[in-house]
Short mmCIF file of C-alpha atoms and ligand atoms in Angstrom, two decimals:
data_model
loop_
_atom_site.label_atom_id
_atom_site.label_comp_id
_atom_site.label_asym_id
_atom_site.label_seq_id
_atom_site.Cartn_x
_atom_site.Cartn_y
_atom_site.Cartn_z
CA UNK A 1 111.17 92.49 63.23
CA UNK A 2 107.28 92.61 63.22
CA UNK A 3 106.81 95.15 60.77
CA UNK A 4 102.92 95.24 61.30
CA UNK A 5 101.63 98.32 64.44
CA UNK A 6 99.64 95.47 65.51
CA UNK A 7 100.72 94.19 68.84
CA UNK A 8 98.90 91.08 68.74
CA UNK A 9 101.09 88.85 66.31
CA UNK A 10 97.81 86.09 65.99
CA UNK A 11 95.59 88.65 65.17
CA UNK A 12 98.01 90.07 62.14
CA UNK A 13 98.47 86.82 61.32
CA UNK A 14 95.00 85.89 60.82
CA UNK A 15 94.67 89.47 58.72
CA UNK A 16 97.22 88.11 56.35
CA UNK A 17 95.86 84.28 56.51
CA UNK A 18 92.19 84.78 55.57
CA UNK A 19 92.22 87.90 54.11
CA UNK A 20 95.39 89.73 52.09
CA UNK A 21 97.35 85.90 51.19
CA UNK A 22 94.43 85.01 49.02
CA UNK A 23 94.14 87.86 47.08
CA UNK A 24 98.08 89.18 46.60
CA UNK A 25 98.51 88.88 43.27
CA UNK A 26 100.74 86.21 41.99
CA UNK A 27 104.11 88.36 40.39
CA UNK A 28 104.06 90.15 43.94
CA UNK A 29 103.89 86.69 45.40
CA UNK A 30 106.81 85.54 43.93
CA UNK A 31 108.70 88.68 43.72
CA UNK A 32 107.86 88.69 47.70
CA UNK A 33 109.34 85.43 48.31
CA UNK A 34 112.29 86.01 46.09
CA UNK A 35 113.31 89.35 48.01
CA UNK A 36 113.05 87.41 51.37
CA UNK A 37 114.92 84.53 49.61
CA UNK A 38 117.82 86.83 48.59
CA UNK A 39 117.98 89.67 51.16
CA UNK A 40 118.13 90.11 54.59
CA UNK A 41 116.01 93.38 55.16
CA UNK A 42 113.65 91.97 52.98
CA UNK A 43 111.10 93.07 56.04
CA UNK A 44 111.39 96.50 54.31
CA UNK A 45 108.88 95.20 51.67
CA UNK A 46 105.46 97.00 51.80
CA UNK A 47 103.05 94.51 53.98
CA UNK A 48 100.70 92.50 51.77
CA UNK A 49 97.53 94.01 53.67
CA UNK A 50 98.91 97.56 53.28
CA UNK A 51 99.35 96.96 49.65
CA UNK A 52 95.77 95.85 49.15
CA UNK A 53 94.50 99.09 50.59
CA UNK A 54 96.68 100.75 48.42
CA UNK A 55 95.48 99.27 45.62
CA UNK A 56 91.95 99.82 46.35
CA UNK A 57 92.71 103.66 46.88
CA UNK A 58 94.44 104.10 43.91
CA UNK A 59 91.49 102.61 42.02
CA UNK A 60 89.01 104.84 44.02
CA UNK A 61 90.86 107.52 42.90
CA UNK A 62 91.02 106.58 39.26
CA UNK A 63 94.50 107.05 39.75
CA UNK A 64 96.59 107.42 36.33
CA UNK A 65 99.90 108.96 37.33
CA UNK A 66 101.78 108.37 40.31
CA UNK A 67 105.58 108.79 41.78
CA UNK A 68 107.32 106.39 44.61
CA UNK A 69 109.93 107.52 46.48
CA UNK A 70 111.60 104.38 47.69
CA UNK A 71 111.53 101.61 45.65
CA UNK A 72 113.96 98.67 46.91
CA UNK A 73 112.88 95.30 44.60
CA UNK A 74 109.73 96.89 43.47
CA UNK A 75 107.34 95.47 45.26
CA UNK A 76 105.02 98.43 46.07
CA UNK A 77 105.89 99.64 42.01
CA UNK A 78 104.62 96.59 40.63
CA UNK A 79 101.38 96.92 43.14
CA UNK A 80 100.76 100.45 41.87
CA UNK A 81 101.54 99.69 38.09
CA UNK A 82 98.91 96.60 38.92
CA UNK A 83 96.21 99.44 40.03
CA UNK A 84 96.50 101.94 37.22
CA UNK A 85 94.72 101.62 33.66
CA UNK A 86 97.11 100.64 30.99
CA UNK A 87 97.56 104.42 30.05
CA UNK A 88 99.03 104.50 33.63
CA UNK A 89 102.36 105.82 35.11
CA UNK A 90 104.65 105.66 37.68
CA UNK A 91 108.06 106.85 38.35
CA UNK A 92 109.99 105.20 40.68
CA UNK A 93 113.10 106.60 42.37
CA UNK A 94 115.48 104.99 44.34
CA UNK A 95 119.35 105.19 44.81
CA UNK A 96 119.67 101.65 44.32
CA UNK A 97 119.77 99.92 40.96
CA UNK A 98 120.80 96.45 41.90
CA UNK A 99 117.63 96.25 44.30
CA UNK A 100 115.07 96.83 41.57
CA UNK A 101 116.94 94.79 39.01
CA UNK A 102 115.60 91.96 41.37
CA UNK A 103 112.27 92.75 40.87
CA UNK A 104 112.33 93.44 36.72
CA UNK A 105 111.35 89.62 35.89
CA UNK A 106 108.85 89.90 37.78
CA UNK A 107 107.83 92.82 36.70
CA UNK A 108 107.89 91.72 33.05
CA UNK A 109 106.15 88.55 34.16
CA UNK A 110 103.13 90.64 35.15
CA UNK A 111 103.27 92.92 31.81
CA UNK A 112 103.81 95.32 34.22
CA UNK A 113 107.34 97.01 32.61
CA UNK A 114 105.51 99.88 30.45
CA UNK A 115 104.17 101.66 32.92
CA UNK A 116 107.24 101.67 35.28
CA UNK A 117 109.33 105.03 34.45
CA UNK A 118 112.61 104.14 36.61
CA UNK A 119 114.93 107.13 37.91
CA UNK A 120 118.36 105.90 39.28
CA UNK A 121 119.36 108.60 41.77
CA UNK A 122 119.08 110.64 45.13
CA UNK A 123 115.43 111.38 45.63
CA UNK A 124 116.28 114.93 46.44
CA UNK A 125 117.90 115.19 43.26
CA UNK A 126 115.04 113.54 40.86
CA UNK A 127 112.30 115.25 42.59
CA UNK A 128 114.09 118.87 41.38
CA UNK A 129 114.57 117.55 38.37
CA UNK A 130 111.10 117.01 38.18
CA UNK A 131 110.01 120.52 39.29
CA UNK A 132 113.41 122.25 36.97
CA UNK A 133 111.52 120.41 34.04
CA UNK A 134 108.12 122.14 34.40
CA UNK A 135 105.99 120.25 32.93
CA UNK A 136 105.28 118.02 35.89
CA UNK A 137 103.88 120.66 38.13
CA UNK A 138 100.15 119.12 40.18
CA UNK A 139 100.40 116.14 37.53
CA UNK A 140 100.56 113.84 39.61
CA UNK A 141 97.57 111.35 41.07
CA UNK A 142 99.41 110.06 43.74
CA UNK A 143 102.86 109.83 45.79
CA UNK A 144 104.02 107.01 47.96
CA UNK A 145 107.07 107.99 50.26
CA UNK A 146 108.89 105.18 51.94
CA UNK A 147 112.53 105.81 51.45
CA UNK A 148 114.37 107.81 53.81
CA UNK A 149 112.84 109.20 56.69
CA UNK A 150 114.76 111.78 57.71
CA UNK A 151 113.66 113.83 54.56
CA UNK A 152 110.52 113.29 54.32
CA UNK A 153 109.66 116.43 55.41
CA UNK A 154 111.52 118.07 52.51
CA UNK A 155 109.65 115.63 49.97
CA UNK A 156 106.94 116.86 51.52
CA UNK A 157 107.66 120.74 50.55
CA UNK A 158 108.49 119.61 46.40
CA UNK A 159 105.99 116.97 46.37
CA UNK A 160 103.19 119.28 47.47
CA UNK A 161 103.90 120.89 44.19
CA UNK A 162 104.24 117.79 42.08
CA UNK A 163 100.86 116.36 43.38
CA UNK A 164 97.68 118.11 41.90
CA UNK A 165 95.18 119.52 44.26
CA UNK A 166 92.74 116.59 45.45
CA UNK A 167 95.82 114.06 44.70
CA UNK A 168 97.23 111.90 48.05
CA UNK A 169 100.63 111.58 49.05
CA UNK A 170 101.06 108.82 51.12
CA UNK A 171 104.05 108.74 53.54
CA UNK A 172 104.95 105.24 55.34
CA UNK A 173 105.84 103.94 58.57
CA UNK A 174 104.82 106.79 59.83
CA UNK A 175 104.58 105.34 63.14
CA UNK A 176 107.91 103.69 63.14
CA UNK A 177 107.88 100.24 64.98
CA UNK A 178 105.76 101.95 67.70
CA UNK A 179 109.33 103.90 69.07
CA UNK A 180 107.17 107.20 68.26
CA UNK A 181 105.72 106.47 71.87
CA UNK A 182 108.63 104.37 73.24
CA UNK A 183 111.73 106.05 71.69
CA UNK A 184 113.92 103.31 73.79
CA UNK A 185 112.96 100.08 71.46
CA UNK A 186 116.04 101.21 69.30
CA UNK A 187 119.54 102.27 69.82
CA UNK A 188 121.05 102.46 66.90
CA UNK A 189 121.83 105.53 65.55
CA UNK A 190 119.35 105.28 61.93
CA UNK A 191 116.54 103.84 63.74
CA UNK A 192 116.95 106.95 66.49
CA UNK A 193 117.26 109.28 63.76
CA UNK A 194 114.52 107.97 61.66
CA UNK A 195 112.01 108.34 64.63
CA UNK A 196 112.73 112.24 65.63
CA UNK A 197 112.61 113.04 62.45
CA UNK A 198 109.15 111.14 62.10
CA UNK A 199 107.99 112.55 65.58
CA UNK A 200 108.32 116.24 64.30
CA UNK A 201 106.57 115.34 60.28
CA UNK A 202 103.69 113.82 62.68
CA UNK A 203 103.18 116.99 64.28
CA UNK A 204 103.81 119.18 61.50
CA UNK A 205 101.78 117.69 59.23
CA UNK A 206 98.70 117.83 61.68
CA UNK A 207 98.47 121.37 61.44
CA UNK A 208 99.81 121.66 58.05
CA UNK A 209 96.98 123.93 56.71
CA UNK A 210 97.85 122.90 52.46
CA UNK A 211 96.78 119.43 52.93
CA UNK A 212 94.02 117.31 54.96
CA UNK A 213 95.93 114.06 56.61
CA UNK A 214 94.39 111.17 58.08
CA UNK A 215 97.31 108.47 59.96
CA UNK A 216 96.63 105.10 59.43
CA UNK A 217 97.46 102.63 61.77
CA UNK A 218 97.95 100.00 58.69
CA UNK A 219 101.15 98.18 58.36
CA UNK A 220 103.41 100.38 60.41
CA UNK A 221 101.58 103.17 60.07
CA UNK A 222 100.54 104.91 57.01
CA UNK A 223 99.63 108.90 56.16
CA UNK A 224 97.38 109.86 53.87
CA UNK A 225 97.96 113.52 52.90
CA UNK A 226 95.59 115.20 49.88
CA UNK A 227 96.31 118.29 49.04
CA UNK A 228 94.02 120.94 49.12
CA UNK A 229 95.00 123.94 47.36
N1 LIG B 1 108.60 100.64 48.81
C1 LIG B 1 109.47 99.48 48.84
C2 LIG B 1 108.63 98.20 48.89
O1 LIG B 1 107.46 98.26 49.21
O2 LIG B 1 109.17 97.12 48.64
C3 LIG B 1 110.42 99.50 49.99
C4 LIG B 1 111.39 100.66 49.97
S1 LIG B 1 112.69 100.48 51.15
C5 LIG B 1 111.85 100.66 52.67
C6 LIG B 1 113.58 102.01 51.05
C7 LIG B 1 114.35 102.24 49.75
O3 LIG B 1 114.69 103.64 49.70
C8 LIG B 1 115.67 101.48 49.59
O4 LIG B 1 115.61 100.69 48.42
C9 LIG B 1 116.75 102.58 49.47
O5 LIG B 1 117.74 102.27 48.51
C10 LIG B 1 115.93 103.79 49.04
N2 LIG B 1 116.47 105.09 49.45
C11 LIG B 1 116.84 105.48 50.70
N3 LIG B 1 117.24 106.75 50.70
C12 LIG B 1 117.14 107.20 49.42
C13 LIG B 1 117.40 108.43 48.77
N4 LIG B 1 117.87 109.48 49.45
N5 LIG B 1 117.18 108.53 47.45
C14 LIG B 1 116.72 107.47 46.74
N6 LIG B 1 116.42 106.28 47.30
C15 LIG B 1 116.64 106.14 48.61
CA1 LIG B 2 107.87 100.98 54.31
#
């Protein structure tokens, strides 16, 4: 699957030749090629490129605490603990330990491990556990989204009260293999699924009056959300 918006495969190609190859940092490197090594939807990693933006915004920002919903082998985690000072955080949720227990050498490798808060769970779950708890209330810098689609739009709803006002959550593949134009590239059922529900947060969160967005069309599509009040 190209996992890139960008139609023209040469032209992504070149992106990641001359530009993002050179400058991915070596643990994600590795920890890249030992996800594709070991599992076959290993295209679900974050695309080198987009994670170089990433890290750039998060840097901008001064970015010092930061959630992920989503985490698979850590790839995007260990890009975001790589952006923060060494004060940092980030808490990383995903439903799947075995996935991230991949990634932990690497993490280690990169020094990486003690800024990486890891919640084994439902997202749904952690993220109320979060709010039940209090003190996390607009704490955070920064969100990045990429688990399941189909709630992102309830992520949205706790996470614009986890996020402080001026912080970015970022929700991915936002524009879902292109199908949000051309809803016949998939037929199976997750992939249909995955793309209404992505159709209506699109719309909604264009005239979502709490936040200013801007949709990227980086990696497969990427939405930057900050929250305004
Ligand atoms: N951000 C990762 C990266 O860049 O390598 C990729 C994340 S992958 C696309 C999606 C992950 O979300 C999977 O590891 C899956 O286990 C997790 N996930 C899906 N639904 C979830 C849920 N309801 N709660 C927690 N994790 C979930
Ligand atoms: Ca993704």
């Amino acid at each position: 699957m190209n996992k890139n918006i960008l139609q023209s495969d040469a032209l992504y190609q070149y992106i990641l030749k001359t530009s993002a190859y050179p400058r991915e940092h070596q643990q994600l490197k590795e920890l890249r090629e030992a996800t594709e090594e070991k599992y076959n939807n290993s295209w679900m990693i974050l695309p080198v490129d987009e994670g170089l933006f990433m890290s750039m915004l998060l840097k901008i920002m001064n970015a010092k605490k930061t959630i992920e919903i989503g985490v698979f082998t850590g790839y995007s985690v260990l890009n975001t603990a790589l952006s923060l000072p060494d004060n940092g955080k980030v808490i990383a949720i995903d439903m799947n330990k075995e996935y991230y227990e991949t990634g932990i050498p690497f993490i280690k490798k990169a020094g990486m491990e003690h800024k990486i808060n890891f919640i084994h769970g439902n997202a749904m779950q952690a993220l109320n556990d979060l709010i039940a708890n209090g003190k996390e209330m607009g704490s955070f810098d920064f969100a990045f989204v990429d688990a399941d689609k189909v709630n992102y739009i309830n992520y949205h709803e706790i996470l614009l009260k986890l996020v402080k006002v001026g912080g970015i959550i970022a929700y991915d593949n936002t524009l879902w293999y292109g199908s949000v134009v051309a809803p016949e590239i998939f037929t199976a059922q997750y992939y249909r699924d995955s793309r209404e529900a992505l159709v209506v947060l699109n719309s909604f969160l264009a005239t979502d009056s709490r936040i200013e967005s801007s949709l990227l069309s980086i990696g497969d599509g990427l939405t930057l959300c900050r929250r305004l009040y």
